[in-house]
mmCIF file of C-alpha atoms in Angstrom:
data_model
loop_
_atom_site.group_PDB
_atom_site.id
_atom_site.type_symbol
_atom_site.label_atom_id
_atom_site.label_comp_id
_atom_site.label_asym_id
_atom_site.label_seq_id
_atom_site.Cartn_x
_atom_site.Cartn_y
_atom_site.Cartn_z
ATOM 1 C CA MET A 596 9.072 36.275 29.758
ATOM 2 C CA ASN A 597 11.453 36.755 32.671
ATOM 3 C CA GLN A 598 12.145 40.103 34.287
ATOM 4 C CA THR A 599 15.580 40.480 32.626
ATOM 5 C CA ASN A 600 14.210 40.022 29.107
ATOM 6 C CA LEU A 601 11.303 42.342 29.843
ATOM 7 C CA SER A 602 13.646 45.049 31.156
ATOM 8 C CA ALA A 603 15.811 44.741 28.032
ATOM 9 C CA LYS A 604 12.755 45.170 25.828
ATOM 10 C CA ILE A 605 11.683 48.241 27.764
ATOM 11 C CA ARG A 606 15.116 49.871 27.508
ATOM 12 C CA ALA A 607 15.199 49.228 23.761
ATOM 13 C CA LEU A 608 11.665 50.482 23.270
ATOM 14 C CA ARG A 609 12.345 53.746 25.088
ATOM 15 C CA LEU A 610 14.987 54.547 22.471
ATOM 16 C CA CYS A 611 12.916 53.815 19.378
ATOM 17 C CA LEU A 612 9.199 54.361 20.025
ATOM 18 C CA ASN A 613 7.314 54.091 16.750
ATOM 19 C CA PRO A 614 3.648 55.160 16.947
ATOM 20 C CA GLN A 615 2.823 53.043 13.895
ATOM 21 C CA LEU A 616 3.712 49.885 15.817
ATOM 22 C CA ILE A 617 1.265 50.609 18.647
ATOM 23 C CA GLU A 618 -1.939 48.607 18.353
ATOM 24 C CA ILE A 619 -4.708 49.745 20.717
ATOM 25 C CA HIS A 620 -7.397 47.252 21.702
ATOM 26 C CA ASN A 621 -10.866 48.758 21.238
ATOM 27 C CA PRO A 622 -9.743 52.415 20.908
ATOM 28 C CA SER A 623 -13.344 53.599 21.260
ATOM 29 C CA ARG A 624 -13.873 51.692 24.519
ATOM 30 C CA PRO A 625 -11.476 52.589 27.347
ATOM 31 C CA VAL A 626 -10.964 49.997 30.087
ATOM 32 C CA GLY A 627 -10.845 52.685 32.760
ATOM 33 C CA GLY A 628 -10.190 56.324 33.386
ATOM 34 C CA GLY A 629 -10.147 59.241 35.757
ATOM 35 C CA GLY A 630 -10.917 62.920 35.935
ATOM 36 C CA TYR A 631 -9.375 63.873 32.612
ATOM 37 C CA CYS A 632 -7.872 60.683 31.136
ATOM 38 C CA ASP A 633 -8.969 57.381 29.616
ATOM 39 C CA MET A 634 -7.043 54.113 29.927
ATOM 40 C CA PHE A 635 -6.590 51.543 27.160
ATOM 41 C CA ARG A 636 -4.871 48.228 26.622
ATOM 42 C CA GLY A 637 -2.571 47.717 23.697
ATOM 43 C CA VAL A 638 0.495 45.990 22.351
ATOM 44 C CA TYR A 639 3.753 47.080 20.744
ATOM 45 C CA THR A 640 3.552 44.731 17.792
ATOM 46 C CA SER A 641 7.233 44.384 16.844
ATOM 47 C CA MET A 642 8.118 43.168 20.347
ATOM 48 C CA ASN A 643 4.772 41.665 21.371
ATOM 49 C CA LEU A 644 4.985 43.831 24.486
ATOM 50 C CA HIS A 645 1.670 44.461 26.228
ATOM 51 C CA LEU A 646 0.982 48.077 27.126
ATOM 52 C CA ALA A 647 -1.169 50.154 29.418
ATOM 53 C CA LEU A 648 -1.954 53.414 27.626
ATOM 54 C CA LYS A 649 -3.227 56.655 29.087
ATOM 55 C CA ARG A 650 -4.951 59.243 26.884
ATOM 56 C CA PRO A 651 -5.869 62.686 28.231
ATOM 57 C CA ARG A 652 -9.206 64.097 27.081
ATOM 58 C CA PHE A 653 -7.785 67.465 26.045
ATOM 59 C CA CYS A 654 -10.527 68.025 23.475
ATOM 60 C CA THR A 655 -13.144 68.353 26.245
ATOM 61 C CA LEU A 656 -11.272 71.154 28.028
ATOM 62 C CA GLU A 657 -11.176 74.883 27.510
ATOM 63 C CA PRO A 658 -7.972 76.097 25.764
ATOM 64 C CA LYS A 659 -6.351 77.374 28.983
ATOM 65 C CA SER A 660 -7.335 74.241 30.907
ATOM 66 C CA ALA A 661 -6.073 72.054 28.066
ATOM 67 C CA LYS A 662 -2.724 73.851 28.132
ATOM 68 C CA ASP A 663 -2.426 73.273 31.883
ATOM 69 C CA ALA A 664 -3.421 69.625 31.451
ATOM 70 C CA ILE A 665 -0.731 69.107 28.801
ATOM 71 C CA ARG A 666 1.846 70.630 31.151
ATOM 72 C CA ARG A 667 0.753 68.323 33.996
ATOM 73 C CA PHE A 668 0.715 65.331 31.693
ATOM 74 C CA CYS A 669 4.280 65.979 30.521
ATOM 75 C CA ARG A 670 5.397 66.564 34.118
ATOM 76 C CA GLU A 671 3.855 63.228 35.105
ATOM 77 C CA GLY A 672 5.753 61.474 32.321
ATOM 78 C CA LYS A 673 9.050 63.062 33.327
ATOM 79 C CA LEU A 674 8.593 62.101 36.975
ATOM 80 C CA TRP A 675 7.498 58.553 36.163
ATOM 81 C CA SER A 676 10.440 58.031 33.792
ATOM 82 C CA GLU A 677 12.856 58.800 36.640
ATOM 83 C CA LEU A 678 11.452 56.048 38.885
ATOM 84 C CA ASP A 679 13.199 52.682 38.745
ATOM 85 C CA HIS A 680 11.770 49.985 40.981
ATOM 86 C CA ILE A 681 10.614 46.426 40.396
ATOM 87 C CA ASN A 682 7.212 47.261 41.906
ATOM 88 C CA ILE A 683 6.585 50.384 39.833
ATOM 89 C CA LEU A 684 5.170 49.889 36.359
ATOM 90 C CA PRO A 685 7.932 50.890 33.914
ATOM 91 C CA PHE A 686 7.262 54.064 31.940
ATOM 92 C CA LEU A 687 8.084 53.827 28.233
ATOM 93 C CA GLY A 688 7.378 57.312 26.962
ATOM 94 C CA MET A 689 4.865 59.645 25.340
ATOM 95 C CA VAL A 690 3.926 59.737 21.675
ATOM 96 C CA ASP A 691 1.654 61.853 19.513
ATOM 97 C CA ILE A 692 -0.378 59.621 17.205
ATOM 98 C CA GLY A 693 -2.805 62.047 15.696
ATOM 99 C CA ALA A 694 -5.733 64.200 16.719
ATOM 100 C CA ARG A 695 -7.854 61.255 17.756
ATOM 101 C CA LEU A 696 -5.503 59.992 20.448
ATOM 102 C CA GLU A 697 -3.301 63.039 20.851
ATOM 103 C CA PHE A 698 -0.844 62.114 23.623
ATOM 104 C CA LEU A 699 -0.347 58.586 24.905
ATOM 105 C CA GLU A 700 1.533 57.603 28.013
ATOM 106 C CA LEU A 701 2.884 54.081 27.576
ATOM 107 C CA SER A 702 3.579 51.737 30.475
ATOM 108 C CA GLY A 703 4.911 48.220 30.005
ATOM 109 C CA SER A 704 2.608 45.606 31.507
ATOM 110 C CA GLU A 705 2.529 41.936 30.608
ATOM 111 C CA ARG A 706 -0.820 41.510 32.325
ATOM 112 C CA SER A 707 -3.449 44.217 32.674
ATOM 113 C CA THR A 708 -5.084 42.622 35.679
ATOM 114 C CA HIS A 709 -5.446 43.760 39.252
ATOM 115 C CA PRO A 710 -4.558 41.906 42.477
ATOM 116 C CA SER A 711 -7.166 39.934 44.393
ATOM 117 C CA ARG A 712 -7.243 38.656 47.954
ATOM 118 C CA HIS A 713 -6.138 35.216 46.724
ATOM 119 C CA MET A 714 -2.832 36.795 45.693
ATOM 120 C CA PHE A 715 -2.451 38.813 48.866
ATOM 121 C CA GLU A 716 0.187 36.532 50.367
ATOM 122 C CA ARG A 717 2.554 37.885 47.700
ATOM 123 C CA PHE A 718 1.029 41.336 47.359
ATOM 124 C CA ASP A 719 0.952 43.061 50.722
ATOM 125 C CA GLU A 720 4.624 43.457 51.587
ATOM 126 C CA TRP A 721 5.645 44.389 48.051
ATOM 127 C CA ASP A 722 2.990 47.067 47.868
ATOM 128 C CA ILE A 723 4.218 48.671 51.065
ATOM 129 C CA VAL A 724 7.860 48.358 49.999
ATOM 130 C CA ARG A 725 7.262 50.307 46.801
ATOM 131 C CA LEU A 726 5.391 52.996 48.733
ATOM 132 C CA ALA A 727 8.349 53.244 51.105
ATOM 133 C CA TYR A 728 10.575 53.649 48.036
ATOM 134 C CA LEU A 729 8.493 56.593 46.820
ATOM 135 C CA HIS A 730 8.388 58.248 50.235
ATOM 136 C CA GLU A 731 12.145 57.825 50.619
ATOM 137 C CA MET A 732 12.503 59.828 47.385
ATOM 138 C CA ARG A 733 10.148 62.474 48.845
ATOM 139 C CA ILE A 734 7.424 61.510 46.379
ATOM 140 C CA ILE A 735 3.750 61.376 47.361
ATOM 141 C CA HIS A 736 1.736 59.214 44.968
ATOM 142 C CA GLY A 737 -1.617 60.776 45.799
ATOM 143 C CA ASP A 738 -3.923 58.139 44.289
ATOM 144 C CA ILE A 739 -3.246 54.765 45.906
ATOM 145 C CA LYS A 740 -6.041 52.276 45.121
ATOM 146 C CA ALA A 741 -6.384 48.794 43.633
ATOM 147 C CA ALA A 742 -7.267 50.220 40.204
ATOM 148 C CA ASN A 743 -3.775 51.741 40.051
ATOM 149 C CA ILE A 744 -2.031 48.428 40.704
ATOM 150 C CA LEU A 745 -1.369 46.035 37.822
ATOM 151 C CA LEU A 746 0.088 42.529 37.906
ATOM 152 C CA ASN A 747 2.961 41.601 35.618
ATOM 153 C CA ILE A 748 3.777 38.191 34.162
ATOM 154 C CA GLU A 749 5.340 37.131 37.473
ATOM 155 C CA VAL A 750 2.118 38.095 39.287
ATOM 156 C CA ARG A 751 4.117 40.858 40.895
ATOM 157 C CA PRO A 752 2.097 44.006 41.670
ATOM 158 C CA ALA A 753 3.280 47.213 40.033
ATOM 159 C CA LEU A 754 2.078 50.694 40.910
ATOM 160 C CA CYS A 755 0.992 52.915 38.032
ATOM 161 C CA ASP A 756 -0.722 56.237 37.267
ATOM 162 C CA PHE A 757 1.300 59.132 38.649
ATOM 163 C CA GLY A 758 -1.169 61.800 37.572
ATOM 164 C CA MET A 759 -1.828 62.845 41.186
ATOM 165 C CA THR A 760 1.791 62.687 42.325
ATOM 166 C CA LYS A 761 3.527 65.408 44.320
ATOM 167 C CA VAL A 762 7.237 65.858 44.905
ATOM 168 C CA LEU A 763 8.667 67.547 47.979
ATOM 169 C CA ASP A 764 11.560 69.850 47.127
ATOM 170 C CA GLY A 765 14.289 70.942 49.521
ATOM 171 C CA ALA A 766 12.026 73.477 51.213
ATOM 172 C CA ASN A 767 9.220 70.934 51.682
ATOM 173 C CA SER A 768 7.113 72.691 49.062
ATOM 174 C CA LEU A 769 5.236 70.627 46.507
ATOM 175 C CA THR A 770 5.550 70.198 42.773
ATOM 176 C CA SER A 771 2.328 68.616 41.595
ATOM 177 C CA THR A 772 1.160 66.702 38.526
ATOM 178 C CA ALA A 773 -2.433 66.851 39.794
ATOM 179 C CA MET A 774 -5.487 68.895 38.976
ATOM 180 C CA GLN A 775 -6.527 71.088 41.882
ATOM 181 C CA GLY A 776 -9.095 69.300 44.026
ATOM 182 C CA ALA A 777 -8.876 66.100 41.991
ATOM 183 C CA GLY A 778 -8.609 62.670 43.538
ATOM 184 C CA SER A 779 -10.498 59.501 44.379
ATOM 185 C CA LEU A 780 -13.035 60.372 47.060
ATOM 186 C CA ARG A 781 -13.473 56.896 48.573
ATOM 187 C CA TRP A 782 -9.742 56.693 49.368
ATOM 188 C CA MET A 783 -9.396 60.250 50.692
ATOM 189 C CA SER A 784 -8.356 60.825 54.291
ATOM 190 C CA PRO A 785 -10.434 63.000 56.651
ATOM 191 C CA GLU A 786 -7.897 65.829 56.613
ATOM 192 C CA MET A 787 -8.058 66.051 52.817
ATOM 193 C CA LEU A 788 -11.779 66.765 53.059
ATOM 194 C CA ASN A 789 -10.806 69.721 55.250
ATOM 195 C CA ASN A 790 -8.735 71.053 52.340
ATOM 196 C CA SER A 791 -5.394 69.886 53.748
ATOM 197 C CA PRO A 792 -2.691 68.993 51.197
ATOM 198 C CA ARG A 793 -1.667 65.459 50.296
ATOM 199 C CA THR A 794 1.127 64.106 52.490
ATOM 200 C CA TRP A 795 2.773 60.753 53.088
ATOM 201 C CA GLN A 796 0.122 60.223 55.803
ATOM 202 C CA THR A 797 -2.661 60.551 53.210
ATOM 203 C CA ASP A 798 -0.845 57.953 51.072
ATOM 204 C CA ILE A 799 -0.724 55.626 54.083
ATOM 205 C CA TYR A 800 -4.451 56.140 54.721
ATOM 206 C CA ALA A 801 -5.232 55.237 51.105
ATOM 207 C CA LEU A 802 -2.939 52.204 51.360
ATOM 208 C CA GLY A 803 -4.928 50.909 54.333
ATOM 209 C CA LEU A 804 -8.173 51.205 52.387
ATOM 210 C CA THR A 805 -6.538 49.570 49.361
ATOM 211 C CA ILE A 806 -5.601 46.575 51.501
ATOM 212 C CA THR A 807 -9.214 46.213 52.648
ATOM 213 C CA GLU A 808 -10.390 46.732 49.069
ATOM 214 C CA ILE A 809 -8.322 43.772 47.889
ATOM 215 C CA LEU A 810 -9.225 41.549 50.835
ATOM 216 C CA THR A 811 -12.969 42.240 50.552
ATOM 217 C CA GLY A 812 -13.240 42.628 46.788
ATOM 218 C CA GLN A 813 -15.172 45.876 47.297
ATOM 219 C CA VAL A 814 -14.277 49.545 47.055
ATOM 220 C CA PRO A 815 -14.266 51.469 50.356
ATOM 221 C CA PHE A 816 -17.733 52.430 51.591
ATOM 222 C CA ALA A 817 -19.349 50.237 48.940
ATOM 223 C CA ASP A 818 -22.691 50.500 50.768
ATOM 224 C CA ARG A 819 -22.794 54.269 50.140
ATOM 225 C CA CYS A 820 -23.636 55.510 46.662
ATOM 226 C CA ASN A 821 -23.604 59.312 46.934
ATOM 227 C CA GLN A 822 -20.744 61.667 47.684
ATOM 228 C CA ALA A 823 -22.347 63.300 50.722
ATOM 229 C CA ALA A 824 -22.782 59.939 52.477
ATOM 230 C CA ILE A 825 -19.225 58.897 51.626
ATOM 231 C CA MET A 826 -17.780 62.170 52.911
ATOM 232 C CA MET A 827 -19.739 61.877 56.162
ATOM 233 C CA ALA A 828 -18.496 58.325 56.692
ATOM 234 C CA ILE A 829 -14.900 59.422 56.096
ATOM 235 C CA MET A 830 -15.153 62.345 58.523
ATOM 236 C CA GLN A 831 -16.679 60.061 61.163
ATOM 237 C CA GLY A 832 -13.905 57.498 60.694
ATOM 238 C CA GLN A 833 -16.281 54.727 59.676
ATOM 239 C CA CYS A 834 -13.985 52.075 58.212
ATOM 240 C CA HIS A 835 -14.078 48.281 58.369
ATOM 241 C CA ALA A 836 -13.537 47.213 61.979
ATOM 242 C CA THR A 837 -13.025 43.472 61.493
ATOM 243 C CA LEU A 838 -12.347 40.984 58.749
ATOM 244 C CA PRO A 839 -15.661 40.472 56.922
ATOM 245 C CA PHE A 840 -14.934 36.811 56.168
ATOM 246 C CA PRO A 841 -13.106 33.930 57.875
ATOM 247 C CA ARG A 842 -9.578 33.229 56.691
ATOM 248 C CA GLU A 843 -7.292 30.325 57.381
ATOM 249 C CA GLY A 844 -4.111 31.063 59.253
ATOM 250 C CA LYS A 845 -2.911 34.183 60.991
ATOM 251 C CA SER A 846 -1.276 36.232 58.216
ATOM 252 C CA PHE A 847 -4.466 37.797 56.855
ATOM 253 C CA HIS A 848 -5.460 38.969 60.330
ATOM 254 C CA ASP A 849 -1.993 40.466 60.782
ATOM 255 C CA ILE A 850 -2.326 42.352 57.495
ATOM 256 C CA TRP A 851 -5.799 43.533 58.460
ATOM 257 C CA ARG A 852 -4.457 44.840 61.757
ATOM 258 C CA ALA A 853 -1.720 46.713 59.872
ATOM 259 C CA ALA A 854 -4.374 48.196 57.590
ATOM 260 C CA SER A 855 -6.396 49.402 60.566
ATOM 261 C CA GLN A 856 -3.375 51.391 61.746
ATOM 262 C CA CYS A 857 -3.119 53.002 58.304
ATOM 263 C CA TRP A 858 -6.671 54.344 58.258
ATOM 264 C CA HIS A 859 -6.418 55.975 61.698
ATOM 265 C CA LYS A 860 -8.475 59.179 61.709
ATOM 266 C CA ASP A 861 -5.590 61.086 63.315
ATOM 267 C CA ALA A 862 -2.880 61.468 60.659
ATOM 268 C CA GLY A 863 -0.196 61.692 63.343
ATOM 269 C CA GLN A 864 -1.066 58.184 64.563
ATOM 270 C CA ARG A 865 -0.528 56.513 61.187
ATOM 271 C CA PRO A 866 2.697 54.514 60.821
ATOM 272 C CA SER A 867 5.231 55.154 58.087
ATOM 273 C CA ALA A 868 5.548 52.678 55.224
ATOM 274 C CA LEU A 869 8.924 51.506 56.551
ATOM 275 C CA THR A 870 7.401 50.876 59.990
ATOM 276 C CA ILE A 871 4.680 48.708 58.438
ATOM 277 C CA VAL A 872 7.277 46.785 56.418
ATOM 278 C CA SER A 873 9.227 46.037 59.607
ATOM 279 C CA GLU A 874 6.103 44.949 61.494
ATOM 280 C CA ILE A 875 4.906 42.633 58.725
ATOM 281 C CA ALA A 876 8.378 41.124 58.328
ATOM 282 C CA ALA A 877 8.479 40.426 62.072
ATOM 283 C CA LEU A 878 4.985 38.916 62.038
ATOM 284 C CA ARG A 879 5.832 36.681 59.099
ATOM 285 C CA SER A 880 9.047 35.559 60.724
ATOM 286 C CA THR A 881 7.118 34.622 63.877
ATOM 287 C CA THR A 882 4.409 32.838 61.864
ATOM 288 C CA ALA A 883 7.004 30.888 59.848
ATOM 289 C CA THR A 884 8.767 29.799 63.046
ATOM 290 C CA GLN A 885 5.483 28.628 64.561
ATOM 291 C CA CYS A 886 4.607 26.675 61.408
ATOM 292 C CA GLU A 887 8.036 25.050 61.430
ATOM 293 C CA ASP A 888 7.600 24.040 65.061
ATOM 294 C CA VAL A 889 4.214 22.490 64.300
ATOM 295 C CA SER A 890 5.451 20.595 61.227
ATOM 296 C CA THR A 891 8.579 19.198 62.915
ATOM 297 C CA PRO A 892 7.947 15.627 64.110
ATOM 298 C CA LYS A 893 8.159 15.320 67.864
ATOM 299 C CA LYS A 894 9.740 12.312 69.549
ATOM 300 C CA LYS A 895 7.005 10.211 71.107
ATOM 301 C CA ARG A 896 7.072 9.894 74.859
ATOM 302 C CA ARG A 897 6.646 6.490 76.424
ATOM 303 C CA PHE A 898 4.438 6.249 79.448
ATOM 304 C CA SER A 899 4.404 3.245 81.744
ATOM 305 C CA GLN A 900 0.970 1.777 82.044
ATOM 306 C CA ARG A 901 -0.236 1.672 85.575
ATOM 307 C CA GLN A 902 -1.680 -1.560 86.783
#
């Protein structure tokens, strides 16, 4: 299915969501989840459209907490529905399909798979471009990691899960969809552990660790299994220093170098998403020129043989 047909399906589906046409794969076994939600795969049967579904666990919360969670959940849906970008997973809507599933957040996804380092040649620049799009709209995602990136039918990465998102208003104050103190510890920046708020710099830090996560196939600080050890490593700035495996060509080393700028311990030293986009574009242009020079046949020189 090409992008045009998929977009048409999504627009049509937003207007006529029918809970009875939603088929959830293994509703008792979520494929993932977070602090207060479970994730499922499903399909909208009448259109054969694959879905990523998010179900809050309201039943496990106290009444007041559940009410706050519902408010955050609805705010997340409203924010997500206003985002329109090829690298952001399209939001379809929210439906109530009974006490068992309560609210579902539906996101169109032709493939519920995550990017790997073998796809990184197509992934890196797009990922940064979509982050630049969010920051340009004064939106802080707040939970950048590989688990929140899905690949569509074109193997194009799409950012999802806006449950931790914050929006800067005109006075630079924040409107949040997040639970206080929630987040993914392994991707948290040092300043967040000091109780500082999420900013675009904390998004950039998480992006750097997400790049290394995809290149290495391991979550950040995979050798540490308890929270205290992870927090100490973050505060000490202990991140990957070099590529842990040999790669052919120069592009992966360029991306790794860009990632190392992102996870700088000093938030003020981290580049903006647009700066990284410009640097990677320049590096790729240089690499392409060098490859073209190497592949272009050179005219053979004739040397006179000395007697």
